[in-house]
Short mmCIF file of C-alpha atoms and ligand atoms in Angstrom, two decimals:
data_model
loop_
_atom_site.label_atom_id
_atom_site.label_comp_id
_atom_site.label_asym_id
_atom_site.label_seq_id
_atom_site.Cartn_x
_atom_site.Cartn_y
_atom_site.Cartn_z
CA MET A 1 -0.08 0.06 -0.08
CA ASN A 2 1.16 3.47 -1.01
CA ILE A 3 0.96 5.60 2.25
CA ALA A 4 1.17 9.17 3.20
CA MET A 5 1.65 10.58 7.00
CA ILE A 6 -0.17 13.60 7.73
CA ASP A 7 1.61 14.80 11.17
CA ASP A 8 1.25 11.44 13.24
CA LYS A 9 -1.44 9.75 11.10
CA ILE A 10 -0.58 7.30 8.55
CA VAL A 11 -3.01 7.20 5.56
CA ASP A 12 -3.66 5.09 2.37
CA SER A 13 -2.43 7.36 -0.45
CA ASN A 14 -5.50 6.55 -2.22
CA GLN A 15 -7.60 8.10 0.33
CA LEU A 16 -5.88 11.55 0.33
CA ASP A 17 -7.81 14.59 -0.22
CA ARG A 18 -6.60 15.99 -3.55
CA SER A 19 -5.48 19.34 -2.05
CA TYR A 20 -2.53 17.42 -0.38
CA LEU A 21 -1.38 16.59 -3.85
CA ASP A 22 -1.91 19.98 -5.45
CA ARG A 23 1.24 21.17 -7.31
CA GLY A 24 0.66 24.63 -5.88
CA LEU A 25 1.83 23.01 -2.50
CA TYR A 26 4.76 20.91 -4.14
CA PHE A 27 6.43 23.15 -6.38
CA GLY A 28 4.49 26.55 -6.16
CA ASP A 29 3.08 25.48 -9.57
CA GLY A 30 0.32 28.09 -10.10
CA VAL A 31 -0.48 31.67 -10.35
CA TYR A 32 -2.56 34.15 -8.26
CA GLU A 33 -4.17 37.45 -8.15
CA VAL A 34 -5.22 39.78 -5.33
CA LEU A 35 -7.70 42.46 -5.96
CA ARG A 36 -10.06 44.61 -3.76
CA SER A 37 -13.38 46.23 -3.45
CA TYR A 38 -14.08 49.83 -2.21
CA ASN A 39 -17.45 50.27 -0.65
CA GLY A 40 -19.07 47.33 -2.47
CA LYS A 41 -17.50 47.97 -5.81
CA ILE A 42 -14.65 45.83 -7.16
CA PHE A 43 -11.85 47.65 -8.42
CA ALA A 44 -9.84 47.13 -11.64
CA LEU A 45 -11.21 43.59 -12.17
CA ASP A 46 -10.50 43.76 -16.05
CA ASP A 47 -6.55 44.82 -15.26
CA HIS A 48 -6.37 41.96 -12.69
CA LEU A 49 -8.05 39.33 -15.00
CA ALA A 50 -5.67 40.49 -17.93
CA ARG A 51 -2.75 40.09 -15.73
CA PHE A 52 -3.74 36.70 -14.44
CA GLU A 53 -4.39 35.63 -18.07
CA ASN A 54 -0.73 36.63 -18.81
CA SER A 55 0.61 34.80 -15.53
CA LEU A 56 -1.35 31.54 -16.79
CA ALA A 57 0.21 32.00 -20.31
CA GLY A 58 3.62 32.56 -18.63
CA VAL A 59 3.47 29.34 -16.79
CA GLU A 60 1.89 27.38 -19.47
CA ILE A 61 -1.35 26.66 -17.71
CA ALA A 62 -3.72 26.37 -20.57
CA GLY A 63 -7.26 26.04 -21.23
CA ILE A 64 -8.48 28.23 -18.59
CA ASP A 65 -11.85 30.26 -19.33
CA ILE A 66 -11.18 33.83 -17.89
CA GLY A 67 -14.81 34.38 -18.36
CA GLN A 68 -15.48 31.67 -15.75
CA VAL A 69 -12.90 33.13 -13.57
CA ARG A 70 -14.70 36.37 -13.67
CA SER A 71 -18.14 34.79 -12.97
CA ARG A 72 -16.66 33.04 -9.74
CA VAL A 73 -15.09 36.10 -8.49
CA LEU A 74 -18.37 37.94 -9.04
CA LYS A 75 -20.39 35.30 -7.44
CA ALA A 76 -18.06 34.86 -4.49
CA PHE A 77 -17.93 38.63 -3.85
CA GLU A 78 -21.83 38.76 -3.81
CA ALA A 79 -22.16 35.84 -1.60
CA ALA A 80 -19.41 37.22 0.93
CA LYS A 81 -21.26 40.72 1.18
CA ILE A 82 -18.02 42.41 2.44
CA PRO A 83 -18.07 46.06 1.04
CA ASN A 84 -14.16 46.46 1.66
CA ALA A 85 -12.94 43.02 0.61
CA LYS A 86 -9.55 41.59 -0.27
CA ILE A 87 -10.17 38.97 -2.98
CA TYR A 88 -7.55 36.27 -3.62
CA PHE A 89 -7.62 33.60 -6.00
CA HIS A 90 -5.18 31.14 -7.75
CA ILE A 91 -5.13 28.32 -10.21
CA THR A 92 -2.65 25.68 -9.85
CA ARG A 93 -1.75 23.01 -12.64
CA GLY A 94 -3.59 20.48 -10.71
CA SER A 95 -3.17 17.64 -8.46
CA GLY A 96 -1.23 14.42 -8.74
CA PRO A 97 1.65 12.25 -7.53
CA ARG A 98 4.95 14.46 -7.17
CA ASP A 99 6.56 14.53 -10.29
CA HIS A 100 8.56 17.52 -11.74
CA ASN A 101 6.85 16.76 -15.15
CA PRO A 102 3.15 17.21 -14.94
CA GLY A 103 2.18 15.11 -17.88
CA LEU A 104 -0.47 16.57 -20.31
CA LYS A 105 -3.58 15.46 -18.56
CA MET A 106 -3.78 17.80 -15.32
CA GLN A 107 -7.17 19.31 -14.14
CA PRO A 108 -6.22 22.94 -12.86
CA ASN A 109 -7.18 23.74 -9.10
CA PHE A 110 -9.19 26.96 -8.59
CA PHE A 111 -9.21 28.42 -5.12
CA LEU A 112 -10.41 31.84 -3.80
CA THR A 113 -10.80 33.58 -0.65
CA ILE A 114 -12.66 36.79 0.45
CA SER A 115 -11.89 38.54 3.60
CA GLU A 116 -12.45 41.92 5.00
CA ILE A 117 -9.54 44.57 4.71
CA GLY A 118 -8.83 45.82 7.85
CA ASP A 119 -8.22 49.58 8.67
CA TYR A 120 -4.95 50.80 7.54
CA SER A 121 -5.49 54.44 7.90
CA LYS A 122 -2.80 54.93 10.52
CA SER A 123 -0.24 53.51 7.84
CA LYS A 124 -1.24 56.41 5.43
CA ILE A 125 -0.87 58.81 8.29
CA ASN A 126 2.33 57.52 9.99
CA GLY A 127 3.95 56.04 6.92
CA TYR A 128 5.79 52.91 6.67
CA LYS A 129 9.56 52.09 7.73
CA VAL A 130 10.94 49.93 5.11
CA SER A 131 14.25 48.01 4.93
CA THR A 132 16.51 46.62 2.03
CA TYR A 133 16.96 42.83 1.29
CA PRO A 134 18.60 41.37 -1.65
CA ASP A 135 16.24 40.45 -4.58
CA LEU A 136 16.82 36.62 -4.57
CA ARG A 137 13.74 35.78 -7.03
CA TRP A 138 13.76 34.27 -10.44
CA LYS A 139 13.94 36.21 -13.63
CA LYS A 140 10.23 36.28 -14.43
CA CYS A 141 8.79 38.33 -11.90
CA GLN A 142 6.15 39.84 -14.36
CA ILE A 143 4.41 36.54 -13.44
CA LYS A 144 2.42 36.61 -10.38
CA SER A 145 3.41 32.91 -9.40
CA LEU A 146 2.71 31.15 -6.22
CA ASN A 147 6.53 30.85 -5.62
CA LEU A 148 7.00 33.48 -2.90
CA LEU A 149 9.60 32.18 -0.71
CA PRO A 150 12.06 34.93 -1.44
CA ASN A 151 9.48 37.40 -0.77
CA VAL A 152 8.47 35.69 2.55
CA LEU A 153 12.18 35.74 3.64
CA ALA A 154 12.35 39.31 2.65
CA LYS A 155 9.32 40.27 4.79
CA MET A 156 10.39 38.23 7.73
CA ASP A 157 13.77 40.12 7.80
CA ALA A 158 11.99 43.57 7.49
CA SER A 159 9.55 42.35 10.40
CA LYS A 160 12.66 41.57 12.52
CA LYS A 161 14.01 44.97 11.96
CA GLY A 162 10.79 46.55 12.96
CA CYS A 163 9.85 47.51 9.55
CA ASP A 164 6.68 47.06 7.45
CA GLU A 165 7.84 46.16 4.14
CA ALA A 166 11.32 44.78 2.66
CA ILE A 167 12.66 46.64 -0.48
CA LEU A 168 14.33 44.39 -2.89
CA VAL A 169 17.78 45.47 -4.39
CA ASP A 170 19.11 43.53 -7.23
CA GLU A 171 22.83 42.69 -7.82
CA ALA A 172 23.47 45.87 -9.65
CA GLY A 173 22.30 47.75 -6.48
CA LEU A 174 19.04 48.87 -7.92
CA ILE A 175 15.74 48.63 -6.40
CA THR A 176 13.18 46.28 -8.28
CA GLU A 177 10.08 46.59 -6.01
CA GLY A 178 8.91 45.80 -2.44
CA SER A 179 8.37 42.06 -1.39
CA SER A 180 4.57 42.66 -1.97
CA SER A 181 4.19 46.11 -3.36
CA ALA A 182 5.49 48.43 -6.01
CA PHE A 183 8.22 51.04 -4.97
CA PHE A 184 8.30 54.84 -5.61
CA ALA A 185 10.46 57.73 -4.93
CA VAL A 186 10.03 61.42 -5.57
CA PHE A 187 13.04 63.43 -6.47
CA GLY A 188 12.70 67.26 -7.19
CA GLY A 189 8.94 66.95 -7.64
CA VAL A 190 9.31 64.01 -10.32
CA ILE A 191 8.00 60.57 -9.41
CA GLN A 192 10.41 57.83 -10.38
CA THR A 193 9.93 54.03 -10.24
CA ALA A 194 11.55 51.02 -11.97
CA PRO A 195 10.75 50.35 -15.52
CA LEU A 196 8.43 47.46 -16.07
CA THR A 197 11.07 45.70 -17.87
CA ALA A 198 13.17 45.66 -14.55
CA ASN A 199 12.12 42.20 -13.22
CA VAL A 200 9.02 43.62 -11.54
CA LEU A 201 5.28 42.71 -11.39
CA PRO A 202 3.22 44.96 -13.56
CA SER A 203 1.33 46.37 -10.51
CA ILE A 204 -2.11 47.44 -11.12
CA THR A 205 -1.54 50.16 -8.43
CA ARG A 206 1.35 51.36 -10.31
CA LYS A 207 -0.98 51.97 -13.53
CA TYR A 208 -3.54 54.02 -11.46
CA VAL A 209 -0.61 55.95 -9.74
CA VAL A 210 0.68 56.97 -13.19
CA LYS A 211 -2.86 58.18 -14.20
CA ALA A 212 -3.45 59.89 -11.02
CA ALA A 213 0.10 61.65 -11.37
CA ARG A 214 -0.94 62.86 -14.83
CA ASN A 215 -4.38 64.18 -13.65
CA ILE A 216 -2.54 66.43 -11.14
CA GLY A 217 0.15 67.41 -13.36
CA ILE A 218 3.24 65.69 -11.79
CA ARG A 219 5.74 63.97 -14.02
CA PHE A 220 6.52 60.63 -14.06
CA ILE A 221 9.77 58.71 -15.03
CA ASP A 222 10.46 55.01 -15.38
CA LYS A 223 14.04 54.65 -14.31
CA SER A 224 15.40 52.38 -11.75
CA ILE A 225 16.55 53.83 -8.47
CA SER A 226 19.53 52.74 -6.48
CA ALA A 227 19.19 51.99 -2.82
CA ALA A 228 21.77 54.67 -2.31
CA GLN A 229 19.57 57.08 -4.23
CA ALA A 230 16.60 56.23 -2.44
CA LYS A 231 17.93 57.38 0.97
CA ASN A 232 18.24 60.82 -0.47
CA ALA A 233 14.74 60.99 -1.90
CA ASP A 234 12.27 63.73 -1.01
CA GLU A 235 9.61 61.27 -0.83
CA ILE A 236 8.97 57.47 -1.12
CA PHE A 237 5.71 55.56 -1.29
CA LEU A 238 4.49 52.12 -2.19
CA GLY A 239 1.80 50.89 -4.18
CA VAL A 240 -0.21 47.57 -3.50
CA THR A 241 -3.92 46.76 -4.35
CA THR A 242 -4.83 46.15 -0.68
CA LYS A 243 -3.72 49.63 0.45
CA ASP A 244 -3.24 51.61 -2.88
CA VAL A 245 -0.63 54.38 -1.89
CA ILE A 246 1.21 54.22 1.34
CA PRO A 247 3.83 56.57 2.30
CA ALA A 248 7.30 55.36 3.64
CA VAL A 249 9.03 57.77 5.97
CA LYS A 250 12.20 55.57 6.81
CA PHE A 251 14.50 53.70 4.42
CA ASP A 252 16.81 51.57 6.17
CA ASP A 253 18.69 54.14 8.59
CA ALA A 254 17.59 57.08 6.51
CA VAL A 255 14.69 59.50 7.38
CA ILE A 256 12.82 60.28 4.34
CA GLY A 257 12.08 64.01 4.03
CA ASP A 258 11.00 65.38 7.49
CA GLY A 259 10.00 61.93 8.49
CA LYS A 260 6.42 62.54 7.71
CA PRO A 261 4.42 61.36 4.57
CA GLY A 262 5.25 63.81 1.77
CA PRO A 263 3.09 66.49 -0.20
CA ILE A 264 3.17 64.66 -3.54
CA THR A 265 2.17 61.32 -1.77
CA LYS A 266 -0.51 62.92 0.00
CA LYS A 267 -2.07 64.20 -3.24
CA LEU A 268 -1.65 61.04 -5.12
CA ILE A 269 -3.55 59.37 -2.18
CA ASP A 270 -6.33 61.68 -2.52
CA GLU A 271 -6.24 61.58 -6.59
CA PHE A 272 -6.29 57.73 -6.30
CA ILE A 273 -9.17 57.35 -4.25
CA LYS A 274 -11.25 59.08 -6.78
CA PHE A 275 -10.76 56.12 -9.18
CA THR A 276 -12.25 53.95 -6.59
CA LYS A 277 -15.76 55.92 -6.44
N1 PLP B 1 5.07 43.66 -6.60
C1 PLP B 1 5.03 42.59 -5.89
C2 PLP B 1 6.16 41.81 -5.70
C3 PLP B 1 3.60 42.54 -5.30
O1 PLP B 1 3.48 41.35 -4.74
C4 PLP B 1 2.63 43.17 -5.44
C5 PLP B 1 1.38 42.93 -4.87
O2 PLP B 1 1.18 42.03 -4.11
C6 PLP B 1 2.91 44.45 -6.13
C7 PLP B 1 4.27 44.69 -6.61
C8 PLP B 1 1.86 45.41 -6.24
O3 PLP B 1 0.99 44.84 -7.22
P1 PLP B 1 -0.64 45.54 -7.30
O4 PLP B 1 -0.74 47.01 -7.42
O5 PLP B 1 -0.98 44.89 -8.54
O6 PLP B 1 -1.27 45.12 -6.07
#
């Protein structure tokens, strides 16, 4: 009999729930999305679905009906009745005996959770502290893959240092992004962030930050920022779906600006929120 052991319990492998055999668990073999709603309205659903489709293609998970994914998201959101919700979903390549080569007949697994987004208004008022960490990830970070161990280690390091987010720095000393956020700095009134070619996730928040900056007449450039330059930024902020724009007031040992969220960041926060109404 082929067996499996779950903690102290020995079970017949044939009786195992298929979630134990999910390739997402064994290999991180899947892709995911996180989106949110503001006051009962899902924000940027099309953008998230388009990125999800790209992620699926990037890891060669074929045959997914994006229309069906959309319907599931909408159905679950309606069922949850949470006005300010975080919606997480993933698709893994499927379940089966552990083998790097998946074979051709995998049935992908879909999984979704919805939870309430907590109050993060204090982070916007006080600003985040961030610390740097080497970017140890693979070379396809445009794919929102379930392989997040380097991001987890980076976040744990930040947390040990009393920081809220880890900023990933590549081998050339350039910032790619946060462990779970896009990174922006302001120099002389111009917003700067790594280009989308720089092994970063095409953040949806970034897309709307660009629009917000345009609306309020602030220049925006795509150019990587070194960790050394970031210490001298006038302002730093992060972008992430669950919290949109979050100021950062400390970068490693450097205090950014006067140690309070900067004026451009504040304007962006106010402009961004208009997209969500
Ligand atoms: N970069 C990484 C590595 C992320 O994990 C995230 C979000 O979780 C982001 C950037 C921000 O992306 P988005 O604005 O689409 O939430």
